[in-house]
Coordinates of C-alpha atoms and ligand atoms in Angstrom, one line a residue:
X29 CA -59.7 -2.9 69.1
X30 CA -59.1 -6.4 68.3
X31 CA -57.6 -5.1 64.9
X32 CA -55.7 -2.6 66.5
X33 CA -53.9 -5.5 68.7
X34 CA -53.5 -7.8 66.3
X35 CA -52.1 -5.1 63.7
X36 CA -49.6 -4.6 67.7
X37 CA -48.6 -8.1 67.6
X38 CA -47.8 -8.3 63.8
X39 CA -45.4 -5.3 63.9
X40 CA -43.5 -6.7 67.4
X41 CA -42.6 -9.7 65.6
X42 CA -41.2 -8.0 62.3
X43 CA -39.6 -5.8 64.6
X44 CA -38.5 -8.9 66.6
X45 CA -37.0 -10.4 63.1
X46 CA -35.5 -7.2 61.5
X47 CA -33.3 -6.7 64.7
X48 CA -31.2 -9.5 63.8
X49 CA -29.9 -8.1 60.4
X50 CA -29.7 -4.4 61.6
X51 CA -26.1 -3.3 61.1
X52 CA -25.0 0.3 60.9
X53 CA -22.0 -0.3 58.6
X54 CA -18.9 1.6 58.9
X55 CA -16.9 1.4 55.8
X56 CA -13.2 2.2 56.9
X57 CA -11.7 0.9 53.3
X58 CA -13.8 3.2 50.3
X59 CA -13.7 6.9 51.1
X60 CA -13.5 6.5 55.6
X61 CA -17.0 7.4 55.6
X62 CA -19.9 5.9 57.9
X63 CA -22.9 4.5 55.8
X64 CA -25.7 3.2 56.5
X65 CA -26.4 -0.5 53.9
X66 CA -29.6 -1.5 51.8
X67 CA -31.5 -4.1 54.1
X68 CA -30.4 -2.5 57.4
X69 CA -32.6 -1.0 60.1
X70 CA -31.7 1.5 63.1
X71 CA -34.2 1.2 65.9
X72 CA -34.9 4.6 67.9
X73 CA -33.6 4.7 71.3
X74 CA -34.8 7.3 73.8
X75 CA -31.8 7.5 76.0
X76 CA -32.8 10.7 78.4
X77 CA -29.6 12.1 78.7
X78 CA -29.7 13.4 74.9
X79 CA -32.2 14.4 72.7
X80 CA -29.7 13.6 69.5
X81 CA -29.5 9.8 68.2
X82 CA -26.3 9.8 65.4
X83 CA -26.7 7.3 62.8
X84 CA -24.4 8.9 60.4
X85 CA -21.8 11.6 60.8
X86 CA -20.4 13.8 57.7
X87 CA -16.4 13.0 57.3
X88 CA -15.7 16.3 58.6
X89 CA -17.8 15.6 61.6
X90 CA -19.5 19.5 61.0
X91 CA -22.9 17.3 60.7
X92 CA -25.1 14.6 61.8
X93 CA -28.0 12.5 61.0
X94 CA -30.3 10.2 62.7
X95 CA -33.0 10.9 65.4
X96 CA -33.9 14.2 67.1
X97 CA -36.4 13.8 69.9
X98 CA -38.5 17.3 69.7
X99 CA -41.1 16.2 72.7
X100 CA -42.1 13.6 75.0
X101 CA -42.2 10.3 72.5
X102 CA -42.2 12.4 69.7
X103 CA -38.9 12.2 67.3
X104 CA -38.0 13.0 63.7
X105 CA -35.3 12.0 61.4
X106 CA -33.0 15.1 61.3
X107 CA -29.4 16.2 59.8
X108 CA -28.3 18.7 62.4
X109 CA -24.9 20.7 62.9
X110 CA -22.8 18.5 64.4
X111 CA -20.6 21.4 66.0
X112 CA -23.6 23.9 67.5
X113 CA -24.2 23.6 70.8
X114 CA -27.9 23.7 70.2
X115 CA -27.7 20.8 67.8
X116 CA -29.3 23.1 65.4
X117 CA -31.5 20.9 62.9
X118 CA -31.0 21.6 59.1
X119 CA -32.8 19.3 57.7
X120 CA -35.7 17.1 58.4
X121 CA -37.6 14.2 57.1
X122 CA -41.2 14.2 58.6
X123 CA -41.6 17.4 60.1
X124 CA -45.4 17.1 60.5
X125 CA -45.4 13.6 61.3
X126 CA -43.2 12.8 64.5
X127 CA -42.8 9.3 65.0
X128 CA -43.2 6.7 68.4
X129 CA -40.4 6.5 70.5
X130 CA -41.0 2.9 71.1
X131 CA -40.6 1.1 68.2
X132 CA -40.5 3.2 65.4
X133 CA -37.5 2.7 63.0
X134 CA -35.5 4.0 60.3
X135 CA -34.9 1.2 57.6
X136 CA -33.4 1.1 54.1
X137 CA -35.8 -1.8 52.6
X138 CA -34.6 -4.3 50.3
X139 CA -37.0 -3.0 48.0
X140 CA -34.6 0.6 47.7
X141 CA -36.2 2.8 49.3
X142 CA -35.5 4.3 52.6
X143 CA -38.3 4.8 55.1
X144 CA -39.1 5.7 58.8
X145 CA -41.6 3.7 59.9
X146 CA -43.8 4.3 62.9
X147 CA -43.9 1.6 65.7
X148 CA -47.2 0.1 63.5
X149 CA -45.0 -0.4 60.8
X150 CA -46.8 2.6 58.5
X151 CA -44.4 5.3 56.7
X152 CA -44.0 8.6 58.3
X153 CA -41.6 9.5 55.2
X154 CA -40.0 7.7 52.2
X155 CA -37.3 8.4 49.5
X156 CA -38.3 7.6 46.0
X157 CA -35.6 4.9 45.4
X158 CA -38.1 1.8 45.3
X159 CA -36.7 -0.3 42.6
X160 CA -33.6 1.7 41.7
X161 CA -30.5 0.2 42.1
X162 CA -30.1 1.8 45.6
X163 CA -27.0 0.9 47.7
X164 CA -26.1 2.8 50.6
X165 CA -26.7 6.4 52.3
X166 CA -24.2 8.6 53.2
X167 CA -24.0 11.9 54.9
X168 CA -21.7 14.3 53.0
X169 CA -19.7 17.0 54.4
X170 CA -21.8 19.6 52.7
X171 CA -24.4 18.2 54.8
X172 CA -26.7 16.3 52.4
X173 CA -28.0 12.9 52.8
X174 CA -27.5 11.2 49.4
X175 CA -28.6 7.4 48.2
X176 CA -25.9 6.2 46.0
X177 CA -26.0 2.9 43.7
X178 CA -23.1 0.8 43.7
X179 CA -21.2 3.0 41.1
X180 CA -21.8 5.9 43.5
X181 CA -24.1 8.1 41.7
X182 CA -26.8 10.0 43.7
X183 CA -30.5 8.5 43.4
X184 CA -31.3 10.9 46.1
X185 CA -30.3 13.7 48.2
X186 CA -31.9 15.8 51.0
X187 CA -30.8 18.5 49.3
X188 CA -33.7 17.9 47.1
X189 CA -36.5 18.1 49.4
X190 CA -37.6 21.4 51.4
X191 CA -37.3 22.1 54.9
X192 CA -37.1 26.0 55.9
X193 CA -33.0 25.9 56.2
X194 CA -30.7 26.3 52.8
X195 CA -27.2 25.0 53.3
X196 CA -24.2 26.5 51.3
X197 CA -23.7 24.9 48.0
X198 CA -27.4 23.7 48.6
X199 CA -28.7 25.0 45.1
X200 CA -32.8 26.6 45.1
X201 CA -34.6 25.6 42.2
X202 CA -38.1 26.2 41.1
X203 CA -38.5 23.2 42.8
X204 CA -37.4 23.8 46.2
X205 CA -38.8 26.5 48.2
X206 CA -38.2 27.0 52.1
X207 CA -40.9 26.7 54.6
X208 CA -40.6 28.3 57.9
X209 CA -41.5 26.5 60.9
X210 CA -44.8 27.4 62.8
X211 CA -43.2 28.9 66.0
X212 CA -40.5 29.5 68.2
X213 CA -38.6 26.1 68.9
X214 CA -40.8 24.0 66.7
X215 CA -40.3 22.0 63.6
X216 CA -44.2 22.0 62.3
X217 CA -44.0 24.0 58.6
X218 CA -45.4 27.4 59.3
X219 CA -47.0 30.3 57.4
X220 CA -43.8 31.6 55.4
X221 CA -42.6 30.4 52.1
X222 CA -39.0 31.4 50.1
X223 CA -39.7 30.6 46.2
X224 CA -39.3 31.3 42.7
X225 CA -42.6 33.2 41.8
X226 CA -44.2 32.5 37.8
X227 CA -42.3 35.7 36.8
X228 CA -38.9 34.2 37.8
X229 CA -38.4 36.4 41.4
X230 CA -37.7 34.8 44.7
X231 CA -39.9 36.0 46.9
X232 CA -41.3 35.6 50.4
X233 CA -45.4 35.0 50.6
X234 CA -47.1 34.7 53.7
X235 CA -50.3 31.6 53.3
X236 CA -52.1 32.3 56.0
X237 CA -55.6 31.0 57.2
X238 CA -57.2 33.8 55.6
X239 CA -55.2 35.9 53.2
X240 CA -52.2 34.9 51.1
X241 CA -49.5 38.2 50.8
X242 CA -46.6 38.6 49.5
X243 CA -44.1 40.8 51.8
X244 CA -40.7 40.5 49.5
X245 CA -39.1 41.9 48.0
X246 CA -41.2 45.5 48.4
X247 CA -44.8 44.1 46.6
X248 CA -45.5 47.6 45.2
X249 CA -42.4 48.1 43.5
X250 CA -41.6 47.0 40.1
X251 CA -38.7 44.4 39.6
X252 CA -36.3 46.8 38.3
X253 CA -36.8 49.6 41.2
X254 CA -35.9 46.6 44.0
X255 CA -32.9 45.2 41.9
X256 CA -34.5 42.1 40.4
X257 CA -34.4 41.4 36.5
X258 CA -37.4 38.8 35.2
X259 CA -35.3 38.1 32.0
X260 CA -33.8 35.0 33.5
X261 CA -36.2 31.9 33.9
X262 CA -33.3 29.2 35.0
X263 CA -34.8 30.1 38.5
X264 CA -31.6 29.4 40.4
X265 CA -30.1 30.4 43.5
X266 CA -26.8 29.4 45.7
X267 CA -25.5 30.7 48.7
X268 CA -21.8 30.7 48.2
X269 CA -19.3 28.8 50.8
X270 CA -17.7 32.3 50.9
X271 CA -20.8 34.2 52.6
X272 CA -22.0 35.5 48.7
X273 CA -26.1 34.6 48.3
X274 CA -26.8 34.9 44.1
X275 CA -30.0 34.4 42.5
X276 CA -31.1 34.0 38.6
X277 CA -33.3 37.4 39.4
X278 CA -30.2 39.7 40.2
X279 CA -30.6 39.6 43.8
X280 CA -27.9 39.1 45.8
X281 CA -26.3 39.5 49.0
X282 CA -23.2 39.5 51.3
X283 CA -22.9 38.2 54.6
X284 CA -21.3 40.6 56.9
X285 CA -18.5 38.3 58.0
X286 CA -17.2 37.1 54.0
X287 CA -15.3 34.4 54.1
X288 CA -15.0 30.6 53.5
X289 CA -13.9 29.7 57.0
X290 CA -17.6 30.2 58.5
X291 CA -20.2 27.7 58.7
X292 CA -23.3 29.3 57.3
X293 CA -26.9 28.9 57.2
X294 CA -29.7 30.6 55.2
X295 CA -33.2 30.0 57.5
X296 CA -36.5 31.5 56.6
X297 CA -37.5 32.0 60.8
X298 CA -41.2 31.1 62.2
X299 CA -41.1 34.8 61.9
X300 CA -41.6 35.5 58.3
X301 CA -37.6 37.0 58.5
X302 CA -34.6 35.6 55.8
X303 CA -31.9 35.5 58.2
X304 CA -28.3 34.5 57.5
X305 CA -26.8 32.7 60.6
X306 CA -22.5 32.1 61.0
X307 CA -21.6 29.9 63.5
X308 CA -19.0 31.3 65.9
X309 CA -16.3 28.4 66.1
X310 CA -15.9 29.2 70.1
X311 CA -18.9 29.7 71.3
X312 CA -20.9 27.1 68.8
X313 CA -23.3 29.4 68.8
X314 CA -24.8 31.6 66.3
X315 CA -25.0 35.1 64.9
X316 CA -26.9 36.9 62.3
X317 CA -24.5 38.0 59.6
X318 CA -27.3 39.4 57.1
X319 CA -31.2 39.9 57.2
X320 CA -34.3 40.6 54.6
X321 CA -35.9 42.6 57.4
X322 CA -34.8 45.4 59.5
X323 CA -38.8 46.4 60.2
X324 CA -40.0 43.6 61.4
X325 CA -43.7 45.0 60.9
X326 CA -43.0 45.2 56.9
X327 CA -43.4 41.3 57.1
X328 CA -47.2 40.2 56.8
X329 CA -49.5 38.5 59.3
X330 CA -46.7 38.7 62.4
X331 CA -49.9 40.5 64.3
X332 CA -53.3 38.9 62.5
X333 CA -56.3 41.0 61.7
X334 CA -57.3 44.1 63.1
X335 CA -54.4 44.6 65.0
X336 CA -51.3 47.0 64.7
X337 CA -47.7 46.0 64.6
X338 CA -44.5 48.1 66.6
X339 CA -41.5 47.3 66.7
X340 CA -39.5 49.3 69.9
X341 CA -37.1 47.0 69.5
X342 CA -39.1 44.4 70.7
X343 CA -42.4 43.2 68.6
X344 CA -45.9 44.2 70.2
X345 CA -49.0 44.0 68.2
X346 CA -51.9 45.9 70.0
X347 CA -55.8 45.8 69.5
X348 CA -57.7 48.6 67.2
X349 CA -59.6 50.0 69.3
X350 CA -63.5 48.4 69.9
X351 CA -61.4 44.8 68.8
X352 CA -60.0 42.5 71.3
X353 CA -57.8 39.4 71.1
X354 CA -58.4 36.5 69.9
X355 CA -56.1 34.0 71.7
X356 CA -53.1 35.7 73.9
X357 CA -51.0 32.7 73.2
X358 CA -50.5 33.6 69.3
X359 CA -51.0 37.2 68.1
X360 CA -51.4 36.3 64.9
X361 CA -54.5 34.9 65.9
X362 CA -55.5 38.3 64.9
X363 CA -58.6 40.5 67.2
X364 CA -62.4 40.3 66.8
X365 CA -64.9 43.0 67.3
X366 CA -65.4 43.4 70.9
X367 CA -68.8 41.8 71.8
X368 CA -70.0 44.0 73.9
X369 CA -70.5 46.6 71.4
X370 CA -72.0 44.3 68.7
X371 CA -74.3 43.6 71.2
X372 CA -75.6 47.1 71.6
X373 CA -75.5 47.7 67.8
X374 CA -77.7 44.5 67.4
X375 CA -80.3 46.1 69.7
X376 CA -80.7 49.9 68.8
X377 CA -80.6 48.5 64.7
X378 CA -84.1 46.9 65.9
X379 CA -85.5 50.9 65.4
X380 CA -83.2 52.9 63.5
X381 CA -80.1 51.1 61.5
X382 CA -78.7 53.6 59.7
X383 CA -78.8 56.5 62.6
X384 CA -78.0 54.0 65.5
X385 CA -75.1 52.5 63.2
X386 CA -73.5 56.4 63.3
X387 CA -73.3 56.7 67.1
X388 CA -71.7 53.1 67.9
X389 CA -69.1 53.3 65.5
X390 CA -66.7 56.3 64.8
X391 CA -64.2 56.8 62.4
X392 CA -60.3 57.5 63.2
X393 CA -57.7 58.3 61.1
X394 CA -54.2 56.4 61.9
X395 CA -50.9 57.8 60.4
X396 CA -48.3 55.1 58.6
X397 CA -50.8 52.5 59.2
X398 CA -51.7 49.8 56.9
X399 CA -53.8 46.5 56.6
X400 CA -51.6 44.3 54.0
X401 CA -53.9 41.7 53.0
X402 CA -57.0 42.8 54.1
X403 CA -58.2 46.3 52.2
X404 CA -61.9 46.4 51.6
X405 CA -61.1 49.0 49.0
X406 CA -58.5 51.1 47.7
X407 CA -58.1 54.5 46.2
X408 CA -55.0 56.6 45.9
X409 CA -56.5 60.0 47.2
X410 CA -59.4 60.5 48.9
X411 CA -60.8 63.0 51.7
X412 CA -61.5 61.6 55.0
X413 CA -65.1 62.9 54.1
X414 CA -65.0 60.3 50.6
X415 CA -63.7 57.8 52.6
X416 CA -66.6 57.7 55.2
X417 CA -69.3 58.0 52.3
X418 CA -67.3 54.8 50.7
X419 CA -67.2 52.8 54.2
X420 CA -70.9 53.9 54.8
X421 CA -71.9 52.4 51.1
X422 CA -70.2 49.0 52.2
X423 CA -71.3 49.1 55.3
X424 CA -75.1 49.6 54.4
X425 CA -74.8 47.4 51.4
X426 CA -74.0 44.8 53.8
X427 CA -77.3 45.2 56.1
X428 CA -79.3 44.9 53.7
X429 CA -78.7 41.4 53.3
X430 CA -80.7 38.6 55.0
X431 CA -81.9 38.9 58.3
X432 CA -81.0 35.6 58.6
X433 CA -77.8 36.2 58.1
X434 CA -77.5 39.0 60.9
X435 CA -75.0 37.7 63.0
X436 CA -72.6 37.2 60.5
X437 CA -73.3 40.5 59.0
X438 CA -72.9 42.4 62.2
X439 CA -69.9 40.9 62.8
X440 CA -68.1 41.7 59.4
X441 CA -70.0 45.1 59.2
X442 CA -68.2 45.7 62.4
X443 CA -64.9 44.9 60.8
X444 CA -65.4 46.6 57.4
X445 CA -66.2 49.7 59.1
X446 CA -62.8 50.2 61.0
X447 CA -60.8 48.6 58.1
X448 CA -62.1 51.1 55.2
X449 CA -60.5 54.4 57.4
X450 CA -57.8 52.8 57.0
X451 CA -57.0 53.1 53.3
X452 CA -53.9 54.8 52.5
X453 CA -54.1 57.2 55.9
X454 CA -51.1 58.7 54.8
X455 CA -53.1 60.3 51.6
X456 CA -55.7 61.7 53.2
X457 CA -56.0 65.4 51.5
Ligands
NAG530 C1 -33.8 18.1 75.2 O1 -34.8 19.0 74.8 C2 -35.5 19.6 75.8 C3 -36.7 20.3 75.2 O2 -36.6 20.6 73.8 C4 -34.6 20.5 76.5 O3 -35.3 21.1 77.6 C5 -33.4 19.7 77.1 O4 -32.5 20.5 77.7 C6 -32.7 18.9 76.0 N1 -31.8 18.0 76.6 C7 -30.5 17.9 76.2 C8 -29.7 16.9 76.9 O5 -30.1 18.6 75.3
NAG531 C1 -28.0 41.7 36.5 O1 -26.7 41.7 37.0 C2 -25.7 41.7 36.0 C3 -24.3 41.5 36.6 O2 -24.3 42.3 37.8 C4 -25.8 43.0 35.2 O3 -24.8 43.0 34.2 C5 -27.2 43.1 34.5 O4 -27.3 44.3 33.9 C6 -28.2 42.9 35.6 N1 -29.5 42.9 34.9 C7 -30.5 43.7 35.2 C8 -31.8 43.5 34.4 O5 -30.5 44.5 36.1
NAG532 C1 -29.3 33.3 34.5 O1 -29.0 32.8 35.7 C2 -28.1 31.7 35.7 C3 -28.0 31.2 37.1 O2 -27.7 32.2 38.1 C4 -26.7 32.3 35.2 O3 -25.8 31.2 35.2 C5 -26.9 32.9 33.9 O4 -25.7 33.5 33.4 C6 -28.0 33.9 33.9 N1 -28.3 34.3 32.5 C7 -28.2 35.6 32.1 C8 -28.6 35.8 30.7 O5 -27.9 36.5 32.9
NAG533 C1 -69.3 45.1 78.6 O1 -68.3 46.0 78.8 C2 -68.1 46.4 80.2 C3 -67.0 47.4 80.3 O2 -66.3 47.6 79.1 C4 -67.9 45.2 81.0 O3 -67.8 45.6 82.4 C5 -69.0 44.2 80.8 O4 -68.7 43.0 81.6 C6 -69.2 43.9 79.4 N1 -70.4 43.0 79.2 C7 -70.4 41.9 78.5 C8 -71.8 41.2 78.4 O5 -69.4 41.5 78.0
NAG534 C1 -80.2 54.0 55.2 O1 -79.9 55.1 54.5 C2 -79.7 54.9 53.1 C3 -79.4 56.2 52.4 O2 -78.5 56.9 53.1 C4 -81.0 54.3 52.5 O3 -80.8 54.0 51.1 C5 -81.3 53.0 53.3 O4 -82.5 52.4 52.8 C6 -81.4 53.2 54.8 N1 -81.5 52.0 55.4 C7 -82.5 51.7 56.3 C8 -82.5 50.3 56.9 O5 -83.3 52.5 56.6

């Protein structure tokens, strides 16, 4: 504790010190833009009647930067759009790592780099500038942060650096991918990536806690039959001021409202969807002028294991049937055998496994259904009879491990059997 305090003490006093130099310089002589100096420090203030702090503003005034409060104490350094009524973030710097309301700073060290520091005076996020001839920041009216040295060349721009939002004119590299956030309304990076995959496509990959699938563009296809070319490795993508998205792989899309008078943004949603948002200039608020997904239930892990996905028009995942929710909170939690039946199985397999195992667990056949990510087999045609005999084989195969091990075995036994009806349903001869 007596660290802890001391380590307290230390930081008020630099904090104390640093207050004196901090100016947020506005330069009305070079190009009429605010920027923010080497050596200067902006303290966060957590004034209730916004949730925004500016420290910069683009010349256009489309967009802002500086602090975003996203809960109780609990801010990040954003670049939002300026002119949405929702303040809609673009970009952020520590989206895992919120920082103190009391305290906690953004400062552009003498040393180059440009830091937010947490009220204990430890980096929540830093720009690679240390020792570069690093001048000032500035917020450009494209929207990206830059550092600039004294001749005005870039050192570094948030362009660079992923969030789950692409700007127009922000280019995507094999470098920069987009992560989507984790739900609804929050910032925290989530189970959905954009990216150029090893064979040159963009592509959308859900990494989730179990399984890692990849959901577009159709993963059974080859390149050619979904309009993609792997010919091209500069891996390069832009979505065009004009509504126009390109990519190095031959895909490409409009948006529905073309047109260089809309503000635009490309976000990959907590969803797992690509959706292309245009800001309506009345009502600041936005509309979706393109999407990757009409079928929401073509998109992996929206529903978690064992479940099934509908879409009517709203999403609703529902349980398999002898499987029951994991958490109601998040669907994607996925279902786990229902206990009660596990518990019977346990007890009869005491006697007679392989006869006992038959009457607990039947097998169903379900139309247009399938488990991305979590086959335990697959076969391109098979009878509902060879499908059985295969699920049985597993199934046994499994018992005959460890008693030890039962528990656990039951469990996934439980599981394997209602997955392996499930391959290819629509094939069943
Ligand atoms: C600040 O954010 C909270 C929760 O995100 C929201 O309920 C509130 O309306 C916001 N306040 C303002 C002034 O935007
Ligand atoms: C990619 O697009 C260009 C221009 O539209 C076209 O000429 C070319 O044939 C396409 N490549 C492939 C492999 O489809
Ligand atoms: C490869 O992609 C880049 C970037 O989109 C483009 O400029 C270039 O013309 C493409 N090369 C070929 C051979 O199509
Ligand atoms: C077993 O299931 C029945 C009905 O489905 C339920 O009433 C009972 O509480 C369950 N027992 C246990 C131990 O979960
Ligand atoms: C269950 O039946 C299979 C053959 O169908 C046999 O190989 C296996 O030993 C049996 N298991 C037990 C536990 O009796």
């Amino acid at each position: 504790m007596v660290a802890t305090r001391a380590a307290y003490i230390f930081s008020t006093s630099i904090s104390l010190l640093l207050l004196i130099p901090v100016a947020l310089a506005k330069d009305h002589h070079t190009h009429g833009t605010s920027y923010l100096e080497r050596g200067s420090s902006v303290f966060i203030e957590d004034d209730t009647t916004t949730n925004t702090t500016t420290i910069l503003a683009s010349p256009n005034g489309l967009f802002a930067c500086g602090f975003y409060k996203v809960a109780t104490n609990a801010f990040v350094f954003s670049i939002w759009f300026h002119g949405s009524s929702a303040k809609t973030i673009a970009w952020t710097a520590n989206r895992d790592a919120p920082v103190n309301g009391r305290g906690s700073r953004l400062t552009f060290r003498k040393d180059g780099s440009m830091a937010l520091l947490n009220y204990d005076g430890t980096a929540a996020w830093s720009t690679s500038t240390t020792a570069t001839r690093a001048s000032r920041a500035e917020l450009l009216d494209s929207g990206s942060l830059i550092i600039v040295d004294p001749d005005g060349r870039s050192l570094w721009t948030s362009f660079d650096s992923q969030t789950d939002t692409l700007l127009p004119s922000q280019p995507m590299t094999r470098n920069i991918k987009l992560v989507s956030a984790s739900a609804r309304g929050l910032l925290y990076s989530g189970f959905y990536t954009l990216y150029f995959d090893s064979d040159n496509e963009l592509r959308l990959i859900y990494n989730g806690p179990d399984i890692s699938s990849i959901y577009w563009p159709a993963p059974f296809n080859q390149p050619w039959v979904n309009g993609r070319t792997t010919y091209n490795s500069s891996r390069y993508a832009v979505l065009e001021q004009t509504g126009k998205f390109v990519a190095s792989d031959n895909f490409t899309f409009d948006a529905s409202d073309l047109g260089d008078q809309v503000m635009r943004r490309l976000t990959l949603d907590f969803d797992g969807n690509l959706r292309l948002y245009s800001l309506d200039a009345t009502s600041s608020d936005w509309s979706v002028s393109w999407t990757a997904f009409r079928r929401v239930c073509d998109i992996h892990g929206l529903c978690g294991k064992n479940s099934i996905c509908k879409y009517r028009p709203k999403l609703e995942c529902s349980c398999l049937e002898g499987f029951e929710v994991v958490d109601t909170s998040d669907w994607s939690k996925g279902r786990t055998p229902n206990v009660n039946k596990t518990a019977n199985w346990d007890n009869r397999r005491r006697h007679k496994a392989n006869s006992t195992a038959t009457q607990d667990f039947s097998f169903k056949k379900l139309a247009e259904t399938d488990f991305y990510g979590y086959d335990s087999n697959y076969v391109q045609q098979v009878s509902i009879l060879q499908c059985r005999r295969m699920c049985w084989t597993m199934l046994i195969a499994k018992l005959l491990l460890t008693v030890r091990e039962k528990a656990r075995v039951i469990q996934r036994s439980t599981f394997l059997t209602a997955r392996a009806l499930h391959i290819l349903p629509t094939t069943f001869i």
